[in-house]
PDB file of C-alpha atoms and ligand atoms in Angstrom:
ATOM      1  CA  MET A   1      11.252  -2.398 -20.991  1.00  0.00           C
ATOM      2  CA  SER A   2      14.485  -0.755 -22.137  1.00  0.00           C
ATOM      3  CA  GLY A   3      13.389   2.696 -21.027  1.00  0.00           C
ATOM      4  CA  ASP A   4      13.943   5.096 -18.135  1.00  0.00           C
ATOM      5  CA  LEU A   5      12.093   7.052 -15.499  1.00  0.00           C
ATOM      6  CA  ARG A   6      14.276  10.067 -14.644  1.00  0.00           C
ATOM      7  CA  VAL A   7      13.756  12.550 -11.831  1.00  0.00           C
ATOM      8  CA  GLU A   8      15.577  15.743 -12.685  1.00  0.00           C
ATOM      9  CA  SER A   9      15.415  19.509 -12.819  1.00  0.00           C
ATOM     10  CA  ALA A  10      12.532  20.804 -14.913  1.00  0.00           C
ATOM     11  CA  ASP A  11      14.971  23.356 -16.387  1.00  0.00           C
ATOM     12  CA  LEU A  12      16.773  20.684 -18.419  1.00  0.00           C
ATOM     13  CA  PRO A  13      15.823  20.321 -22.070  1.00  0.00           C
ATOM     14  CA  PRO A  14      13.840  17.126 -22.785  1.00  0.00           C
ATOM     15  CA  GLN A  15      15.875  14.235 -24.178  1.00  0.00           C
ATOM     16  CA  PRO A  16      15.163  12.352 -27.382  1.00  0.00           C
ATOM     17  CA  HIS A  17      12.453   9.712 -26.809  1.00  0.00           C
ATOM     18  CA  ASP A  18      10.988  11.455 -23.753  1.00  0.00           C
ATOM     19  CA  ARG A  19       7.315  10.529 -24.196  1.00  0.00           C
ATOM     20  CA  ILE A  20       5.756  12.334 -21.240  1.00  0.00           C
ATOM     21  CA  LEU A  21       6.993  14.815 -18.605  1.00  0.00           C
ATOM     22  CA  PHE A  22       5.395  15.104 -15.156  1.00  0.00           C
ATOM     23  CA  PRO A  23       6.240  18.511 -13.628  1.00  0.00           C
ATOM     24  CA  PHE A  24       6.437  18.599  -9.823  1.00  0.00           C
ATOM     25  CA  GLN A  25       6.388  21.438  -7.362  1.00  0.00           C
ATOM     26  CA  TYR A  26       9.689  23.163  -6.532  1.00  0.00           C
ATOM     27  CA  GLY A  27      11.221  22.824  -9.995  1.00  0.00           C
ATOM     28  CA  SER A  28      11.705  19.112 -10.498  1.00  0.00           C
ATOM     29  CA  ARG A  29       9.981  16.703 -12.839  1.00  0.00           C
ATOM     30  CA  MET A  30       9.791  13.036 -13.794  1.00  0.00           C
ATOM     31  CA  ALA A  31      10.482  12.110 -17.410  1.00  0.00           C
ATOM     32  CA  PHE A  32       9.293   8.879 -19.022  1.00  0.00           C
ATOM     33  CA  ASN A  33      11.811   7.971 -21.714  1.00  0.00           C
ATOM     34  CA  ASP A  34      10.863   5.045 -23.967  1.00  0.00           C
ATOM     35  CA  PRO A  35      12.926   4.676 -27.183  1.00  0.00           C
ATOM     36  CA  ARG A  36      11.126   1.564 -28.407  1.00  0.00           C
ATOM     37  CA  LYS A  37       7.606   2.639 -27.425  1.00  0.00           C
ATOM     38  CA  PHE A  38       7.026  -0.592 -25.494  1.00  0.00           C
ATOM     39  CA  GLY A  39       5.839   1.352 -22.450  1.00  0.00           C
ATOM     40  CA  ARG A  40       2.285   2.374 -21.624  1.00  0.00           C
ATOM     41  CA  VAL A  41       0.864   5.108 -19.406  1.00  0.00           C
ATOM     42  CA  TRP A  42      -2.646   4.996 -17.982  1.00  0.00           C
ATOM     43  CA  LEU A  43      -4.619   7.718 -16.235  1.00  0.00           C
ATOM     44  CA  THR A  44      -7.113   5.843 -14.106  1.00  0.00           C
ATOM     45  CA  LYS A  45      -8.958   5.918 -10.815  1.00  0.00           C
ATOM     46  CA  ASP A  46      -8.786   2.119 -10.648  1.00  0.00           C
ATOM     47  CA  PRO A  47      -5.231   0.699 -10.969  1.00  0.00           C
ATOM     48  CA  ALA A  48      -6.594  -2.810 -10.337  1.00  0.00           C
ATOM     49  CA  GLY A  49      -8.401  -2.627 -13.646  1.00  0.00           C
ATOM     50  CA  VAL A  50      -5.098  -2.028 -15.441  1.00  0.00           C
ATOM     51  CA  LEU A  51      -3.024  -4.496 -13.437  1.00  0.00           C
ATOM     52  CA  ALA A  52      -5.538  -7.364 -13.252  1.00  0.00           C
ATOM     53  CA  GLY A  53      -3.941  -9.229 -16.148  1.00  0.00           C
ATOM     54  CA  LEU A  54      -0.540  -9.444 -14.496  1.00  0.00           C
ATOM     55  CA  GLY A  55       0.685 -12.447 -12.550  1.00  0.00           C
ATOM     56  CA  PRO A  56       2.287 -12.137  -9.117  1.00  0.00           C
ATOM     57  CA  GLU A  57       5.425 -10.110  -8.524  1.00  0.00           C
ATOM     58  CA  PRO A  58       8.472 -12.395  -8.141  1.00  0.00           C
ATOM     59  CA  PHE A  59       9.315 -10.690  -4.837  1.00  0.00           C
ATOM     60  CA  ASP A  60       5.769 -10.986  -3.476  1.00  0.00           C
ATOM     61  CA  ALA A  61       6.289 -12.344   0.043  1.00  0.00           C
ATOM     62  CA  HIS A  62       3.017 -14.260  -0.296  1.00  0.00           C
ATOM     63  CA  LEU A  63       4.349 -16.179  -3.313  1.00  0.00           C
ATOM     64  CA  GLY A  64       5.838 -19.351  -1.862  1.00  0.00           C
ATOM     65  CA  ALA A  65       7.271 -22.446  -3.513  1.00  0.00           C
ATOM     66  CA  GLY A  66       4.020 -24.351  -3.008  1.00  0.00           C
ATOM     67  CA  GLU A  67       1.894 -21.803  -4.835  1.00  0.00           C
ATOM     68  CA  PHE A  68       4.541 -21.422  -7.556  1.00  0.00           C
ATOM     69  CA  TYR A  69       4.537 -25.206  -7.987  1.00  0.00           C
ATOM     70  CA  GLN A  70       0.753 -25.171  -8.360  1.00  0.00           C
ATOM     71  CA  ARG A  71       0.916 -22.378 -10.933  1.00  0.00           C
ATOM     72  CA  LEU A  72       3.512 -24.349 -12.917  1.00  0.00           C
ATOM     73  CA  HIS A  73       1.328 -27.446 -12.819  1.00  0.00           C
ATOM     74  CA  ALA A  74      -1.772 -25.515 -13.862  1.00  0.00           C
ATOM     75  CA  SER A  75       0.031 -24.981 -17.175  1.00  0.00           C
ATOM     76  CA  ARG A  76       1.610 -27.514 -19.518  1.00  0.00           C
ATOM     77  CA  ARG A  77       3.804 -25.005 -21.287  1.00  0.00           C
ATOM     78  CA  GLN A  78       7.553 -24.943 -21.840  1.00  0.00           C
ATOM     79  CA  LEU A  79       9.343 -23.105 -19.047  1.00  0.00           C
ATOM     80  CA  LYS A  80      11.000 -20.385 -21.122  1.00  0.00           C
ATOM     81  CA  PRO A  81       7.889 -18.952 -22.808  1.00  0.00           C
ATOM     82  CA  LEU A  82       5.919 -19.450 -19.586  1.00  0.00           C
ATOM     83  CA  LEU A  83       8.397 -17.328 -17.599  1.00  0.00           C
ATOM     84  CA  LEU A  84       8.098 -14.588 -20.238  1.00  0.00           C
ATOM     85  CA  ASP A  85       4.280 -14.629 -19.995  1.00  0.00           C
ATOM     86  CA  GLN A  86       3.461 -11.620 -17.811  1.00  0.00           C
ATOM     87  CA  SER A  87       0.148 -13.167 -16.747  1.00  0.00           C
ATOM     88  CA  PHE A  88       2.125 -16.042 -15.182  1.00  0.00           C
ATOM     89  CA  LEU A  89       4.769 -13.938 -13.430  1.00  0.00           C
ATOM     90  CA  ALA A  90       5.175 -10.173 -13.766  1.00  0.00           C
ATOM     91  CA  GLY A  91       8.439  -8.559 -14.737  1.00  0.00           C
ATOM     92  CA  VAL A  92      10.691 -11.361 -16.029  1.00  0.00           C
ATOM     93  CA  GLY A  93      12.300 -10.635 -19.407  1.00  0.00           C
ATOM     94  CA  ASN A  94      14.443 -12.648 -21.787  1.00  0.00           C
ATOM     95  CA  ILE A  95      17.805 -12.221 -20.042  1.00  0.00           C
ATOM     96  CA  TYR A  96      16.448 -13.006 -16.593  1.00  0.00           C
ATOM     97  CA  ALA A  97      14.460 -16.052 -17.771  1.00  0.00           C
ATOM     98  CA  ASP A  98      17.588 -17.567 -19.362  1.00  0.00           C
ATOM     99  CA  GLU A  99      19.717 -16.882 -16.321  1.00  0.00           C
ATOM    100  CA  ALA A 100      17.082 -18.082 -13.823  1.00  0.00           C
ATOM    101  CA  LEU A 101      16.577 -21.381 -15.665  1.00  0.00           C
ATOM    102  CA  HIS A 102      20.315 -21.982 -15.716  1.00  0.00           C
ATOM    103  CA  ARG A 103      20.670 -21.260 -12.013  1.00  0.00           C
ATOM    104  CA  ALA A 104      17.842 -23.704 -11.327  1.00  0.00           C
ATOM    105  CA  ARG A 105      19.469 -26.216 -13.724  1.00  0.00           C
ATOM    106  CA  LEU A 106      16.231 -26.552 -15.673  1.00  0.00           C
ATOM    107  CA  HIS A 107      15.972 -26.851 -19.451  1.00  0.00           C
ATOM    108  CA  PRO A 108      14.010 -24.028 -21.139  1.00  0.00           C
ATOM    109  CA  LEU A 109      11.965 -26.571 -23.113  1.00  0.00           C
ATOM    110  CA  ARG A 110      10.936 -28.568 -20.051  1.00  0.00           C
ATOM    111  CA  ARG A 111       7.159 -28.714 -19.598  1.00  0.00           C
ATOM    112  CA  SER A 112       6.058 -26.814 -16.507  1.00  0.00           C
ATOM    113  CA  HIS A 113       3.814 -29.568 -15.127  1.00  0.00           C
ATOM    114  CA  THR A 114       6.735 -32.035 -14.963  1.00  0.00           C
ATOM    115  CA  LEU A 115       8.617 -30.133 -12.264  1.00  0.00           C
ATOM    116  CA  ALA A 116       8.954 -31.572  -8.787  1.00  0.00           C
ATOM    117  CA  LEU A 117       8.320 -29.307  -5.809  1.00  0.00           C
ATOM    118  CA  GLU A 118      12.068 -28.923  -5.195  1.00  0.00           C
ATOM    119  CA  GLU A 119      12.583 -27.911  -8.838  1.00  0.00           C
ATOM    120  CA  ALA A 120       9.800 -25.351  -8.601  1.00  0.00           C
ATOM    121  CA  ALA A 121      11.395 -23.956  -5.450  1.00  0.00           C
ATOM    122  CA  ALA A 122      14.777 -23.796  -7.214  1.00  0.00           C
ATOM    123  CA  LEU A 123      13.247 -21.947 -10.158  1.00  0.00           C
ATOM    124  CA  LEU A 124      11.538 -19.371  -7.945  1.00  0.00           C
ATOM    125  CA  ALA A 125      14.783 -18.905  -6.024  1.00  0.00           C
ATOM    126  CA  GLY A 126      16.644 -18.577  -9.337  1.00  0.00           C
ATOM    127  CA  VAL A 127      14.265 -15.899 -10.610  1.00  0.00           C
ATOM    128  CA  ARG A 128      14.666 -13.940  -7.390  1.00  0.00           C
ATOM    129  CA  ALA A 129      18.456 -14.343  -7.372  1.00  0.00           C
ATOM    130  CA  VAL A 130      18.954 -13.091 -10.939  1.00  0.00           C
ATOM    131  CA  LEU A 131      16.574 -10.164 -10.421  1.00  0.00           C
ATOM    132  CA  GLU A 132      18.416  -9.188  -7.243  1.00  0.00           C
ATOM    133  CA  ALA A 133      21.781  -9.481  -9.017  1.00  0.00           C
ATOM    134  CA  GLY A 134      20.486  -7.475 -11.985  1.00  0.00           C
ATOM    135  CA  ILE A 135      19.112  -4.719  -9.765  1.00  0.00           C
ATOM    136  CA  ALA A 136      22.364  -4.609  -7.754  1.00  0.00           C
ATOM    137  CA  ALA A 137      24.306  -4.277 -11.030  1.00  0.00           C
ATOM    138  CA  ASN A 138      21.981  -1.504 -12.261  1.00  0.00           C
ATOM    139  CA  GLY A 139      20.788  -3.725 -15.115  1.00  0.00           C
ATOM    140  CA  ALA A 140      22.679  -4.847 -18.180  1.00  0.00           C
ATOM    141  CA  SER A 141      24.340  -2.710 -20.841  1.00  0.00           C
ATOM    142  CA  LEU A 142      23.884  -4.271 -24.275  1.00  0.00           C
ATOM    143  CA  ASP A 143      23.289  -1.502 -26.796  1.00  0.00           C
ATOM    144  CA  TRP A 144      22.097   2.090 -27.020  1.00  0.00           C
ATOM    145  CA  VAL A 145      18.906   1.408 -25.088  1.00  0.00           C
ATOM    146  CA  TYR A 146      20.397  -0.992 -22.535  1.00  0.00           C
ATOM    147  CA  ARG A 147      23.198   0.972 -20.934  1.00  0.00           C
ATOM    148  CA  GLY A 148      24.453   2.092 -17.569  1.00  0.00           C
ATOM    149  CA  GLY A 149      24.610  -1.251 -15.762  1.00  0.00           C
ATOM    150  CA  ASN A 150      27.093  -4.103 -15.701  1.00  0.00           C
ATOM    151  CA  PHE A 151      24.934  -7.198 -15.185  1.00  0.00           C
ATOM    152  CA  GLN A 152      26.090  -8.396 -18.622  1.00  0.00           C
ATOM    153  CA  ASN A 153      29.411  -9.264 -16.951  1.00  0.00           C
ATOM    154  CA  GLN A 154      27.572 -11.796 -14.775  1.00  0.00           C
ATOM    155  CA  PHE A 155      25.718 -13.612 -17.568  1.00  0.00           C
ATOM    156  CA  ARG A 156      26.117 -17.391 -17.248  1.00  0.00           C
ATOM    157  CA  VAL A 157      24.237 -18.379 -20.420  1.00  0.00           C
ATOM    158  CA  HIS A 158      22.688 -15.340 -22.069  1.00  0.00           C
ATOM    159  CA  LEU A 159      24.809 -14.295 -25.100  1.00  0.00           C
ATOM    160  CA  ARG A 160      27.340 -17.059 -24.249  1.00  0.00           C
ATOM    161  CA  ALA A 161      26.491 -19.578 -27.006  1.00  0.00           C
ATOM    162  CA  GLY A 162      29.583 -21.620 -27.902  1.00  0.00           C
ATOM    163  CA  GLU A 163      31.287 -20.898 -24.582  1.00  0.00           C
ATOM    164  CA  PRO A 164      31.631 -23.505 -21.791  1.00  0.00           C
ATOM    165  CA  CYS A 165      29.008 -23.765 -19.051  1.00  0.00           C
ATOM    166  CA  TYR A 166      30.401 -22.657 -15.673  1.00  0.00           C
ATOM    167  CA  ASN A 167      28.679 -25.618 -13.996  1.00  0.00           C
ATOM    168  CA  CYS A 168      29.536 -28.560 -16.251  1.00  0.00           C
ATOM    169  CA  GLY A 169      31.874 -27.347 -19.010  1.00  0.00           C
ATOM    170  CA  THR A 170      29.447 -28.305 -21.787  1.00  0.00           C
ATOM    171  CA  LEU A 171      29.414 -25.793 -24.627  1.00  0.00           C
ATOM    172  CA  ILE A 172      26.353 -23.596 -24.388  1.00  0.00           C
ATOM    173  CA  VAL A 173      23.898 -24.149 -27.218  1.00  0.00           C
ATOM    174  CA  ARG A 174      21.568 -21.532 -28.601  1.00  0.00           C
ATOM    175  CA  GLN A 175      18.064 -22.722 -29.331  1.00  0.00           C
ATOM    176  CA  VAL A 176      15.123 -20.731 -30.557  1.00  0.00           C
ATOM    177  CA  VAL A 177      12.117 -21.044 -28.242  1.00  0.00           C
ATOM    178  CA  GLY A 178       9.597 -18.417 -29.228  1.00  0.00           C
ATOM    179  CA  GLN A 179      12.277 -15.829 -28.653  1.00  0.00           C
ATOM    180  CA  ARG A 180      15.935 -16.783 -28.612  1.00  0.00           C
ATOM    181  CA  SER A 181      17.272 -18.773 -25.723  1.00  0.00           C
ATOM    182  CA  THR A 182      20.554 -20.190 -24.561  1.00  0.00           C
ATOM    183  CA  VAL A 183      20.991 -23.409 -22.653  1.00  0.00           C
ATOM    184  CA  CYS A 184      23.833 -25.619 -21.494  1.00  0.00           C
ATOM    185  CA  GLN A 185      22.185 -29.016 -21.269  1.00  0.00           C
ATOM    186  CA  PRO A 186      22.802 -31.137 -24.374  1.00  0.00           C
ATOM    187  CA  ALA A 187      19.662 -33.229 -23.711  1.00  0.00           C
ATOM    188  CA  ASP A 188      16.404 -31.826 -25.023  1.00  0.00           C
ATOM    189  CA  PRO A 189      13.613 -32.726 -22.577  1.00  0.00           C
ATOM    190  CA  SER A 190      10.935 -31.638 -25.061  1.00  0.00           C
ATOM    191  CA  GLN A 191      11.459 -35.062 -26.649  1.00  0.00           C
ATOM    192  CA  GLU A 192      10.243 -36.736 -23.455  1.00  0.00           C
ATOM    193  CA  VAL A 193       6.819 -35.116 -23.443  1.00  0.00           C
TER     194      VAL A 193
HETATM  195 ZN1   ZN B 201      25.998 -26.885 -17.574  1.00  0.00          ZN
END
């Protein structure tokens, strides 16, 4: 999260916040740069022991809409914090959860077990679409640790509170759901549950 893996010449001086350097043969190295110290490095003979707590990868070809629907219904949590839970789905952060929910036209406070199969399929497709767009844009540049990409120019809801929704024209409202979140729908489905 908000760090870099760089492959570069081992002759270069280390950069600020380089936490570990892996020298390779023939003069190159990989640097793990982690300004916020959110990253972890394990030395293990058993990667499964480290990765067992993670949910499926969003791009896992074996993860279909039916299984995703069942995982949503196995929980009764609000969609936004559930998407951020790495044991539910691995690798979705705050920006991508906001953008995926908007693409799927689902409210962040909606309870996961209330989704129909088509809505679950739309959410999985939305997660994949925003991750693909983010990767293609080289990520988002927001501040001194998020820089180098231009996905921020494609945001539909994230950081757009007070601006009109591209789908319906409603002004986007910022609500706090665990972490901050932005939504366009004026109705709050948490009242229905
Ligand atoms: Zn809208």
